[in-house]
Coordinates of C-alpha atoms and ligand atoms in Angstrom, one line a residue:
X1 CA 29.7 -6.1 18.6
X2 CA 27.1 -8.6 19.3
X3 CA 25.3 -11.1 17.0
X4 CA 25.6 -14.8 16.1
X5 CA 27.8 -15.5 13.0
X6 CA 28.0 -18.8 11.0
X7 CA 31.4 -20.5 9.7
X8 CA 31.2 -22.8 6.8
X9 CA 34.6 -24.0 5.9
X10 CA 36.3 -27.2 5.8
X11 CA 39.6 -26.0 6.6
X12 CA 39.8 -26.2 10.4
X13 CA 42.8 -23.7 10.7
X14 CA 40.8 -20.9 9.0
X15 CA 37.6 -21.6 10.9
X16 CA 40.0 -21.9 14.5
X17 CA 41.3 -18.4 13.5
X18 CA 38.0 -16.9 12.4
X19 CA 36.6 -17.7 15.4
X20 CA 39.3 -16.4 17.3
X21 CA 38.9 -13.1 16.1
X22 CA 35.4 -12.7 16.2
X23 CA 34.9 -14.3 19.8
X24 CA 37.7 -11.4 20.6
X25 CA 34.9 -9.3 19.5
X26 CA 32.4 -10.5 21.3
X27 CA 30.5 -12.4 18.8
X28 CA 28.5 -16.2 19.5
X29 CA 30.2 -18.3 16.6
X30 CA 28.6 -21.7 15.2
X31 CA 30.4 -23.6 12.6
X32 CA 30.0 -25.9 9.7
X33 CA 32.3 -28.0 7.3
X34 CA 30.1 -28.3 4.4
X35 CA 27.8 -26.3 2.8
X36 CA 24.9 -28.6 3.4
X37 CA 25.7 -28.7 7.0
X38 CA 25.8 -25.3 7.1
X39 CA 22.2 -25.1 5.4
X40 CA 20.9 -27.5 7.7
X41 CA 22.1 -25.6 10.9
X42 CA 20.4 -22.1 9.5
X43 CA 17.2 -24.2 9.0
X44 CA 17.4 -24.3 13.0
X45 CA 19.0 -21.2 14.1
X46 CA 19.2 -18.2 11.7
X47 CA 22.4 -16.4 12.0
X48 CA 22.5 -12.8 11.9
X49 CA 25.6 -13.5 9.3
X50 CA 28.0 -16.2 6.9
X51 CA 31.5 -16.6 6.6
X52 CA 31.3 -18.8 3.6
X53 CA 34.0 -20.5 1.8
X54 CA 34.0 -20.7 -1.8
X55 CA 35.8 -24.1 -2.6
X56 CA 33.7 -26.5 -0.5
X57 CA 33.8 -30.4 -1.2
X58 CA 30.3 -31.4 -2.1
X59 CA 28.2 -28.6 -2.3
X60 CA 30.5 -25.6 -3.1
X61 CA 29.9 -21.9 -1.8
X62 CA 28.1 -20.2 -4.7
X63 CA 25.5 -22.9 -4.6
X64 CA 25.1 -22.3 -0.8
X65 CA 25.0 -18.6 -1.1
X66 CA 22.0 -19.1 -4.2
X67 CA 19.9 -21.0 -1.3
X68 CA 20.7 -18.6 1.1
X69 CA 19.5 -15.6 -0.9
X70 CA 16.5 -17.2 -2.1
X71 CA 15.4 -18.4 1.1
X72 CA 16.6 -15.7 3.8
X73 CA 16.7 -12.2 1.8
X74 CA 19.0 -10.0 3.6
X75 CA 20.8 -12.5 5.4
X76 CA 24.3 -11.4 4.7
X77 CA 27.1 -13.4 3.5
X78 CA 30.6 -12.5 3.3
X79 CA 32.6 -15.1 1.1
X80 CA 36.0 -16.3 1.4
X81 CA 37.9 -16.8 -1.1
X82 CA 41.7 -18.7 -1.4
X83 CA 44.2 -17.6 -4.3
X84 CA 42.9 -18.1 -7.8
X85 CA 39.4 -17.6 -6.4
X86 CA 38.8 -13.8 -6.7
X87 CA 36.8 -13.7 -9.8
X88 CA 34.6 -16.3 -8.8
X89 CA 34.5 -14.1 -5.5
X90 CA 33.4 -11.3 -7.6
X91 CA 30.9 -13.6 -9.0
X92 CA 29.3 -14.2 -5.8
X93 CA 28.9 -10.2 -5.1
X94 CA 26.6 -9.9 -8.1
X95 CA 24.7 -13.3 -7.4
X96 CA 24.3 -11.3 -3.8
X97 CA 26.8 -11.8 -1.8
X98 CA 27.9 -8.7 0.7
X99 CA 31.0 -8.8 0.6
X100 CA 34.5 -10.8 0.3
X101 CA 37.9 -11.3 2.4
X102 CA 40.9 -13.2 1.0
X103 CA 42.9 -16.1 2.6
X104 CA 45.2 -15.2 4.4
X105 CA 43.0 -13.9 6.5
X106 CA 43.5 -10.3 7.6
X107 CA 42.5 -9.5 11.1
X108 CA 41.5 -6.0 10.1
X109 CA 39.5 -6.9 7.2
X110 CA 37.4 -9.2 9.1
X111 CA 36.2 -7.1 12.3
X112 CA 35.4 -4.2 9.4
X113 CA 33.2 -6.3 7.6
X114 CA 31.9 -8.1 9.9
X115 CA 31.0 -4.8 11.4
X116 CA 29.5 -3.4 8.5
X117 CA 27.1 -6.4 8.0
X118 CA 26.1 -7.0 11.2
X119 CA 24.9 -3.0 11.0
X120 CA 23.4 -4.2 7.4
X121 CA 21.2 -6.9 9.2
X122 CA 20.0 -4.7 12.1
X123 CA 18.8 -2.2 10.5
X124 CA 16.7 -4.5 8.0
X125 CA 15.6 -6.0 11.0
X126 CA 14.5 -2.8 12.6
X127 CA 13.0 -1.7 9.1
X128 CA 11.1 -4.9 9.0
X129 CA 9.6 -4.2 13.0
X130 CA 8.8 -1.6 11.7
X131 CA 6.8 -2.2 8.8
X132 CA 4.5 -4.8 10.8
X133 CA 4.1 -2.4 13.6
X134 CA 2.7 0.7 11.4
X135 CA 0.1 -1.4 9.2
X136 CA -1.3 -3.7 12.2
X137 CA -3.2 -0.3 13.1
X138 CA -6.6 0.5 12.1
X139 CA -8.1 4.2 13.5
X140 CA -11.7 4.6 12.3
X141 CA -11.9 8.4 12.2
X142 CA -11.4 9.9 8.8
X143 CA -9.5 12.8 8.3
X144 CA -10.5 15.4 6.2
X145 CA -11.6 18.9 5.4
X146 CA -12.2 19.4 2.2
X147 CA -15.7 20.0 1.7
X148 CA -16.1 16.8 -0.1
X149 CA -14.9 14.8 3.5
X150 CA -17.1 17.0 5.3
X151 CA -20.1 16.0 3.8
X152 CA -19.1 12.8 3.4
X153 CA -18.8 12.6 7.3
X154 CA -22.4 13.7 7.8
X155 CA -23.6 11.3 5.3
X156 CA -21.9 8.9 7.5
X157 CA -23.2 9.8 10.7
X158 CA -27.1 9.8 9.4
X159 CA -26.8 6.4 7.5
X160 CA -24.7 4.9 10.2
X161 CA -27.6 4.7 12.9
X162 CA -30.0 3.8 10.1
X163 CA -30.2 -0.4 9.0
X164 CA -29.6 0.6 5.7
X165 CA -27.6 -1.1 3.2
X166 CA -24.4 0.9 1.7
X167 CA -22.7 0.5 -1.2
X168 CA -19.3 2.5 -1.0
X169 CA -17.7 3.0 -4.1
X170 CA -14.2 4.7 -5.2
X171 CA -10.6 4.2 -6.5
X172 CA -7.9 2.0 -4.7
X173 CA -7.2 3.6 -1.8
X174 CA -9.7 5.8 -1.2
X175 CA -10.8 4.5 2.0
X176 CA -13.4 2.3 1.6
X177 CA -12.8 -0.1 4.0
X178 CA -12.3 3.1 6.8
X179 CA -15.6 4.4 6.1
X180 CA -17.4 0.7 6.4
X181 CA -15.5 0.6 10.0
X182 CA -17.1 3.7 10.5
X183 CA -20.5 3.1 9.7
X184 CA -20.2 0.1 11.9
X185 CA -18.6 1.9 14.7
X186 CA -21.4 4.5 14.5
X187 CA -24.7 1.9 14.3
X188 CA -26.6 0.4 16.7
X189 CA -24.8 -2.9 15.9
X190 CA -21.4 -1.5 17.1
X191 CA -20.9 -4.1 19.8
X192 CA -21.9 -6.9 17.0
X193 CA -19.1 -8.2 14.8
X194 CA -18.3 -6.6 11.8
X195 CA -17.0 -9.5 9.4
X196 CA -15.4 -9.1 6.3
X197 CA -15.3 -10.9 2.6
X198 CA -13.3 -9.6 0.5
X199 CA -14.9 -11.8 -2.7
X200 CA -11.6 -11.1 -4.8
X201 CA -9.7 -13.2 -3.0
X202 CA -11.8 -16.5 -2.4
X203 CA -11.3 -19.2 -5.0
X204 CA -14.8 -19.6 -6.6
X205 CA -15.6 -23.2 -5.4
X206 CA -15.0 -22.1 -1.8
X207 CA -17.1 -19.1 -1.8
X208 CA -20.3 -20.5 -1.0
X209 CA -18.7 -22.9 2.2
X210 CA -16.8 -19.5 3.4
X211 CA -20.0 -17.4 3.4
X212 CA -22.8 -20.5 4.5
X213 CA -20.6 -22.7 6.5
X214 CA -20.6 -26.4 5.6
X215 CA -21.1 -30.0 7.6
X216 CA -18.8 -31.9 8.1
X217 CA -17.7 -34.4 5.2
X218 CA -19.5 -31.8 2.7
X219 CA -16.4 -32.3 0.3
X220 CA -13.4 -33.7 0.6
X221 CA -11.1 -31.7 3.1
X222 CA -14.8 -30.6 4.9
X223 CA -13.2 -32.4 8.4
X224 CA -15.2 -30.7 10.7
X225 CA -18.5 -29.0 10.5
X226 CA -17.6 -24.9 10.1
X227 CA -19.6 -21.7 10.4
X228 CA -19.9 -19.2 7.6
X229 CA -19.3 -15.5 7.9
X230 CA -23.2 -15.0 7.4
X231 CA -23.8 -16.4 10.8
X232 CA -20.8 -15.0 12.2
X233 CA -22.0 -11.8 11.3
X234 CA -25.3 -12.0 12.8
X235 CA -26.5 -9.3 14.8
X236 CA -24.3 -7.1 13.1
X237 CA -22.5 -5.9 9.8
X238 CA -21.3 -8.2 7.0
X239 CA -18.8 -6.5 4.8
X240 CA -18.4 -7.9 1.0
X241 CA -15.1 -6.2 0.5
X242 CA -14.7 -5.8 -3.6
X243 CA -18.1 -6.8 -4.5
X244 CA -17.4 -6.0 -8.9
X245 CA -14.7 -8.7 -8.6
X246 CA -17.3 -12.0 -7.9
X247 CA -18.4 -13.9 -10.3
X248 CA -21.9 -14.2 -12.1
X249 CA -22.6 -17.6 -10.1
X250 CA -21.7 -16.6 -6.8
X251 CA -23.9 -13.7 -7.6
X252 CA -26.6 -15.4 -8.1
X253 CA -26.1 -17.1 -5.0
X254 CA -25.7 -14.3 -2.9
X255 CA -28.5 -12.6 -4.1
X256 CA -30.8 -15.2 -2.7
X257 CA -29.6 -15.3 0.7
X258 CA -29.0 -11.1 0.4
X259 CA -33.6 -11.3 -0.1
X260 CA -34.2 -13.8 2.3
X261 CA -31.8 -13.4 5.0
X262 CA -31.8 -17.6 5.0
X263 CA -29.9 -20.4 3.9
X264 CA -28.3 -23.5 4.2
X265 CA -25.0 -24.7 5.0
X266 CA -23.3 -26.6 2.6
X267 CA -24.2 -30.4 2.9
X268 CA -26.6 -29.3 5.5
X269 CA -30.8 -29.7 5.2
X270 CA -31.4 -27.1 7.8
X271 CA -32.4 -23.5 7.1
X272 CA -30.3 -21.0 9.3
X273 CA -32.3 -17.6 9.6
X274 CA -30.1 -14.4 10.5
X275 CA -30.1 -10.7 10.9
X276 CA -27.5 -8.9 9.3
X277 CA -26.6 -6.0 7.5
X278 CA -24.7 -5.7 4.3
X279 CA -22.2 -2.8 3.4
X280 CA -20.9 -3.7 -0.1
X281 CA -17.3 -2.3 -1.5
X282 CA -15.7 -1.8 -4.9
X283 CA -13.2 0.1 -7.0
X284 CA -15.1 -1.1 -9.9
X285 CA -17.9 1.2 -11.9
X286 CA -20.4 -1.2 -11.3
X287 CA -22.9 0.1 -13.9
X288 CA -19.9 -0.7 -16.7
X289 CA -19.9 -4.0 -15.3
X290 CA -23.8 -4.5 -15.6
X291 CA -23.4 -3.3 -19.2
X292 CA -20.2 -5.4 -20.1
X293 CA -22.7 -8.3 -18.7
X294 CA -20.0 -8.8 -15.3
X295 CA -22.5 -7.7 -12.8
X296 CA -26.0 -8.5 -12.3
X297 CA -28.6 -5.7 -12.1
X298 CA -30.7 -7.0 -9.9
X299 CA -27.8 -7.2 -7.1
X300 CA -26.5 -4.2 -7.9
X301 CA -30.3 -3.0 -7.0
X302 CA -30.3 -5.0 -4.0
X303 CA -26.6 -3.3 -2.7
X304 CA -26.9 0.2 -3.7
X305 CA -29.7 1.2 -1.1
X306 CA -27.5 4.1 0.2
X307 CA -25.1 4.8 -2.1
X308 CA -21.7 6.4 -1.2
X309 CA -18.8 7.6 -3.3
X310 CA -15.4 8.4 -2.0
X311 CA -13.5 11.1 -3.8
X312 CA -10.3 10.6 -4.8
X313 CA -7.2 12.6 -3.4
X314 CA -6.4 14.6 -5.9
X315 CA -9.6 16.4 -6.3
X316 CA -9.2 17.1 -2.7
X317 CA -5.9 18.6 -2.6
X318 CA -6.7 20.9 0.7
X319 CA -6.8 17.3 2.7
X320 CA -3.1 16.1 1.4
X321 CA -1.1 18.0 4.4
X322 CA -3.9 17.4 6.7
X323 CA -3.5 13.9 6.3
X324 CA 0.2 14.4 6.1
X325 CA 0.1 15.7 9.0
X326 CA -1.7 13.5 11.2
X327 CA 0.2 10.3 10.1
X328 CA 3.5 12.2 11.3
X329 CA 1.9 12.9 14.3
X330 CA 0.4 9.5 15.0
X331 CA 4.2 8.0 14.1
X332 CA 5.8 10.2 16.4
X333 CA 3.4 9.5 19.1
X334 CA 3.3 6.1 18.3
X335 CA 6.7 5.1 17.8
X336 CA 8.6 8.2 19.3
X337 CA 9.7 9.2 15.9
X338 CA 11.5 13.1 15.6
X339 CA 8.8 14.8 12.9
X340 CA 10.1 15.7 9.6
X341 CA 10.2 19.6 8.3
X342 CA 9.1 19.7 4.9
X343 CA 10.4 22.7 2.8
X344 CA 8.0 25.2 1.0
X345 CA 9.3 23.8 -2.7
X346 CA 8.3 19.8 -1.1
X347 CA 4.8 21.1 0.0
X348 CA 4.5 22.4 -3.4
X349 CA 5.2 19.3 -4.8
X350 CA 3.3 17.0 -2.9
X351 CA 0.1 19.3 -3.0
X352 CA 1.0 19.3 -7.1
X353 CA 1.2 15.1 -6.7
X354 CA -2.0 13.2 -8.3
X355 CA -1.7 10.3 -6.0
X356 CA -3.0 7.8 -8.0
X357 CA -3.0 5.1 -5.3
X358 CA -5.1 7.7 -2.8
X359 CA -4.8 8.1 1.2
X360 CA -2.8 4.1 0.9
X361 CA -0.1 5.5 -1.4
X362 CA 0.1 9.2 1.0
X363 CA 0.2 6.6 4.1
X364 CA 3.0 5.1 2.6
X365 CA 5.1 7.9 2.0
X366 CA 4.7 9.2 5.1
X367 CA 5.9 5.9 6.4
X368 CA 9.0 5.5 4.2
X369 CA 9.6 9.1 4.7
X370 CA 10.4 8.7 8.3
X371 CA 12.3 5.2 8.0
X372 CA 14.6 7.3 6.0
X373 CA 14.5 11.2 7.3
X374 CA 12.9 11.5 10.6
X375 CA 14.3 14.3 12.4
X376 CA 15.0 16.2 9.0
X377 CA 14.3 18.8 6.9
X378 CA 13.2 17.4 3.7
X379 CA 13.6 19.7 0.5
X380 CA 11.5 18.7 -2.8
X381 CA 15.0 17.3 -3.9
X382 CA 15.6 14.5 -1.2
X383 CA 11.6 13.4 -2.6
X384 CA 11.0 10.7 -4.9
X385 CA 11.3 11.6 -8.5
X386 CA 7.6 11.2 -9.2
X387 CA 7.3 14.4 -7.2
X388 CA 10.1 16.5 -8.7
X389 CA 7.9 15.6 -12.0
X390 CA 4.8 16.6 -10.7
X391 CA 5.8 20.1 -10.1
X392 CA 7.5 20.4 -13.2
X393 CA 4.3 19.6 -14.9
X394 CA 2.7 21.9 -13.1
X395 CA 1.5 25.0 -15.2
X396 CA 3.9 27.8 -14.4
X397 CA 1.9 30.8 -15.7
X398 CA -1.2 29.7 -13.4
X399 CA -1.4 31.4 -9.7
X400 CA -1.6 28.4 -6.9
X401 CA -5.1 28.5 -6.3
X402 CA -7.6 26.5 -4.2
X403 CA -11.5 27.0 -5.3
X404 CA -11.8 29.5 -2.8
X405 CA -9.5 32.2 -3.9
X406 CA -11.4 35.3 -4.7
X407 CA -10.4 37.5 -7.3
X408 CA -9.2 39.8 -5.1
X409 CA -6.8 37.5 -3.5
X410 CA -6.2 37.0 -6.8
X411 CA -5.4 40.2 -7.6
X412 CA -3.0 41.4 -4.3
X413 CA -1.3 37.9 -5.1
X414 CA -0.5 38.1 -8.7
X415 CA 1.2 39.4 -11.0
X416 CA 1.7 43.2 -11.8
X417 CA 2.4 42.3 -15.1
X418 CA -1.3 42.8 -17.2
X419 CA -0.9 40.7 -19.7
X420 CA 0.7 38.1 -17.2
X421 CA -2.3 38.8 -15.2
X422 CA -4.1 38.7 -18.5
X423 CA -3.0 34.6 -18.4
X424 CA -3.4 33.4 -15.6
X425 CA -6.9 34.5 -15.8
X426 CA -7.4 32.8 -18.6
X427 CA -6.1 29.9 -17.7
X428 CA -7.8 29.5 -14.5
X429 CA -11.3 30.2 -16.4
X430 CA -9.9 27.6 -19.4
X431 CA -9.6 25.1 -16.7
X432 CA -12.7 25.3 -14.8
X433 CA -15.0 25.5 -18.2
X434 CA -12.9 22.4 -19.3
X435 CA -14.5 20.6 -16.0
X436 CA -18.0 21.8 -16.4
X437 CA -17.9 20.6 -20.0
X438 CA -16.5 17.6 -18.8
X439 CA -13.6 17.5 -21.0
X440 CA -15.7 18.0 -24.0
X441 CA -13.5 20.3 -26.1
X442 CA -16.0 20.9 -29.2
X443 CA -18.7 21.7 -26.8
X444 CA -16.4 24.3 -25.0
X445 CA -15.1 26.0 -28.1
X446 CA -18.4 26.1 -29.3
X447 CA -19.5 27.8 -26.3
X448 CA -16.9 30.5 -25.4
X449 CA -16.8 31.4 -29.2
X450 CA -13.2 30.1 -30.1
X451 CA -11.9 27.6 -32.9
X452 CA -12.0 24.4 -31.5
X453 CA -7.6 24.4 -32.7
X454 CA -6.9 27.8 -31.0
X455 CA -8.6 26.4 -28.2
X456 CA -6.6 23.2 -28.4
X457 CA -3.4 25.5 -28.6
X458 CA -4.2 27.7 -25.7
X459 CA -5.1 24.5 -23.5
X460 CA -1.8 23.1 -24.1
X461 CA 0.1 26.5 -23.6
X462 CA -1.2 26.9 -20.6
X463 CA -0.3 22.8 -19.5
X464 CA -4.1 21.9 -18.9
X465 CA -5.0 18.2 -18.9
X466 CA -7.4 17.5 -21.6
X467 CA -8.1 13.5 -21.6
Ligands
ATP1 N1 -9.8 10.1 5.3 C1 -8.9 9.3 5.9 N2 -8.4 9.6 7.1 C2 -7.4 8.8 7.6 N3 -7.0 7.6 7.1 C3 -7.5 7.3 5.9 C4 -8.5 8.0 5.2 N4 -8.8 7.4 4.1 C5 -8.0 6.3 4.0 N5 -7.3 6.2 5.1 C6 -6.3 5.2 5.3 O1 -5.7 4.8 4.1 C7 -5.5 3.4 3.9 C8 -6.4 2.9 2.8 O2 -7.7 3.0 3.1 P1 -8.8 1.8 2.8 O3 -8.1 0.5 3.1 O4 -10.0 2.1 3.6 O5 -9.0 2.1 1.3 P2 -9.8 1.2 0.2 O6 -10.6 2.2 -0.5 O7 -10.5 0.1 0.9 O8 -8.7 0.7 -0.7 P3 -8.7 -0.6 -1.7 O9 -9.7 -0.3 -2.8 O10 -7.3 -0.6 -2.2 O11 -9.1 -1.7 -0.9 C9 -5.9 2.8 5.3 O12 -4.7 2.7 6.1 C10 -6.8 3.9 5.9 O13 -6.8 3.8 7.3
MG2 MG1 -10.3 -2.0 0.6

């Protein structure tokens, strides 16, 4: 075993022994007689585990163990408790504690769980590594071929080499920020800085200083003279991430400088002129806005030049294994990973899956998929349960189809049961006439000749989404 383990106890026998037995196992031991000693020493030098008495003079162990939880989660803390002390012991396991030994100590008892929460610590460390690792990296190229990312692509590569200004719109997700990398990647202003805003998450009364820059002594705090992101961006592409969530002043402001390409720091007389192109971002439907009064028109003008709207996932299903795929293949390349085998029922569900949080939520998955099964098979069981409900609201009398199936293909896959047949048919046109009435039941019923409540019925026999 290796690893550096803390002892706070202020009987020396017990910590003499404990340290004995742990040195045997080839552990670095550092010990403390009080609990706030023993804080004070993991403020310098985090342990990868406690030994922590429970009776302490002064500050007593379940105190200690509340700051340690709070301030170093997974940290693990086995506590030791003397006789009359076990259901206070058992209190510290549900206040968070790992685990407990009792005085006297058994030899045994200690190399086992100390064992067992060194293991505990590592991997969370790993897990952590990890984490950082996957989500520092940012590829550019979008992956995709549905026809929707096809076109989308192409749109991309004519606008790109334009100096038009883009407004990208679509659900959280989507990939927004991807396809402004893009754009920039493929414009003449590739080798210019592309500089981000995202306007949701500056506090209102320092917008204007991060965008325009500011003397120094502007306001209080204002210690030096600083550059705003407009000149930063100069030469190249300025990218106001979540446009819909600024408010009405900044707008105002910004749509000044957006005209005239000019301004003035704050605090400063001088006019700064720069060249720069906007692309604009937001999950927001900006005309709602305008008409709730959030968003001003005359911006929204301004942005939407070229607009560009990202579809989301689930009316793309033909890209979800794609993009499965590829973020396996980048983890095992990256991060020599073994890939993960999903079974036919798992590719069911997770094609059947509406991925409300988009390509993120997907990325995700694939991610926490591997921390926990690379190398496996995965069947739909060993799946979250979101997915296992995803299939099961999936319309079992309708054929898997994608928009391409002919009838035909239909035909030599289906049923040989007519009135099965019968269906599925009419499920699959129920559902497509649903879409091209946009959801307008009346409408629909009106126009295929049914009651608009045996239409209702048949829509919910055959499990269609009606919202
Ligand atoms: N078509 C795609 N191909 C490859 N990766 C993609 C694709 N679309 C999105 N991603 C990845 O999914 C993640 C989310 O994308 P991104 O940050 O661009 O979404 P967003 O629309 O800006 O989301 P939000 O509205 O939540 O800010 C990123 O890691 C991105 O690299
Ligand atoms: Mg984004």
């Amino acid at each position: 075993m290796s690893g550096k383990i803390l002892i706070i106890d202020d009987e020396e026998s017990i910590r003499f022994s404990l340290r004995g037995i742990l040195e045997d196992e080839g552990l670095d031991v550092a010990e403390a007689e009080s609990g706030e000693q023993g804080l004070e020493l993991i403020g310098t030098d985090i342990p990868d585990m406690i030994f922590l008495d429970i009776w302490l003079p002064g500050m007593d162990g379940l105190e200690v163990l509340e700051n340690v939880t709070r301030d170093y989660e997974g940290l693990p803390v086995i506590m030791i408790s003397g006789h009359g002390t076990i259901e206070t012991a058992v209190q510290a396991l549900k206040k968070g504690a790992f685990d407990f030994i009792e005085k006297p100590l058994s030899l045994e008892k200690v190399v086992v769980s100390s064992r067992n929460a060194l293991e505990f610590s590592r991997l969370r460390q790993e897990n952590q590594a990890l984490k950082t690792r996957i989500t520092s990296e940012q590829p550019v190229s979008l992956t995709g071929q549905s026809a929707a990312i096809q076109e989308l692509k192409d749109v991309i590569a004519r606008v790109a080499p334009t100096d038009a200004w883009v407004l990208i719109t679509g659900e959280n997700g989507t990939g927004k920020e991807i396809v402004a990398r893009s754009i920039h990647h493929l414009s003449g202003r590739a080798d210019k800085p592309l500089v981000a805003v995202n306007c949701a998450a500056i506090p209102e009364e320092l917008i204007e200083s991060e965008l325009f820059g500011h003397e120094k002594g502007a306001f209080t705090g204002a210690e030096k003279a600083q550059e705003g992101k407009f000149e930063l961006a100069d030469g190249g592409i300025l990218f106001l991430d979540e446009i819909g969530d600024m408010s009405l002043k900044t707008q105002a402001k910004i749509l000044r400088i957006l005209q005239e390409q000019a301004f003035e720091h704050v605090g400063g007389r001088k006019t700064i002129t720069v060249d720069v192109r906007v692309i604009a971002a937001t999950n927001k439907d900006l005309t709602e806005e305008i008409k709730a009064g959030n968003f001003r028109e005359d911006l929204y003008y301004r942005l939407k030049v070229f607009p560009l709207e990202l579809p989301p996932l689930r009316t793309r299903t033909d890209d979800i294994l794609l993009l499965i795929t590829d973020f396996m293949n980048s983890l095992v390349k990256q991060h020599g990973f073994k890939p993960i085998s999903f079974g036919q029922d798992a590719i069911r569900a997770l094609t059947a899956y509406p991925w409300p949080g988009n390509v993120r939520e997907l990325k995700n998955f694939v991610e926490r998929m591997f921390i926990m099964y690379a190398g496996e098979a995965v069947s739909a069981d060993r799946l979250p349960p979101e997915f296992k409900k995803a299939i099961e609201e999936q319309p079992a009398v309708v054929a898997p189809h994608t928009p391409e199936t002919s009838m035909d293909d239909l035909i030599a896959g289906g049923p040989d049961d007519l009135k099965q047949a019968r269906a599925d048919f009419e499920a699959r046109f129920l559902e497509a006439k649903l879409k091209e009435f946009e959801g307008n039941i009346s409408q629909l019923a009106k126009a295929i000749g049914l009651e608009r409540s045996s239409l209702y019925r048949k829509l919910k026999t055959y499990n269609i989404q009606t919202d």
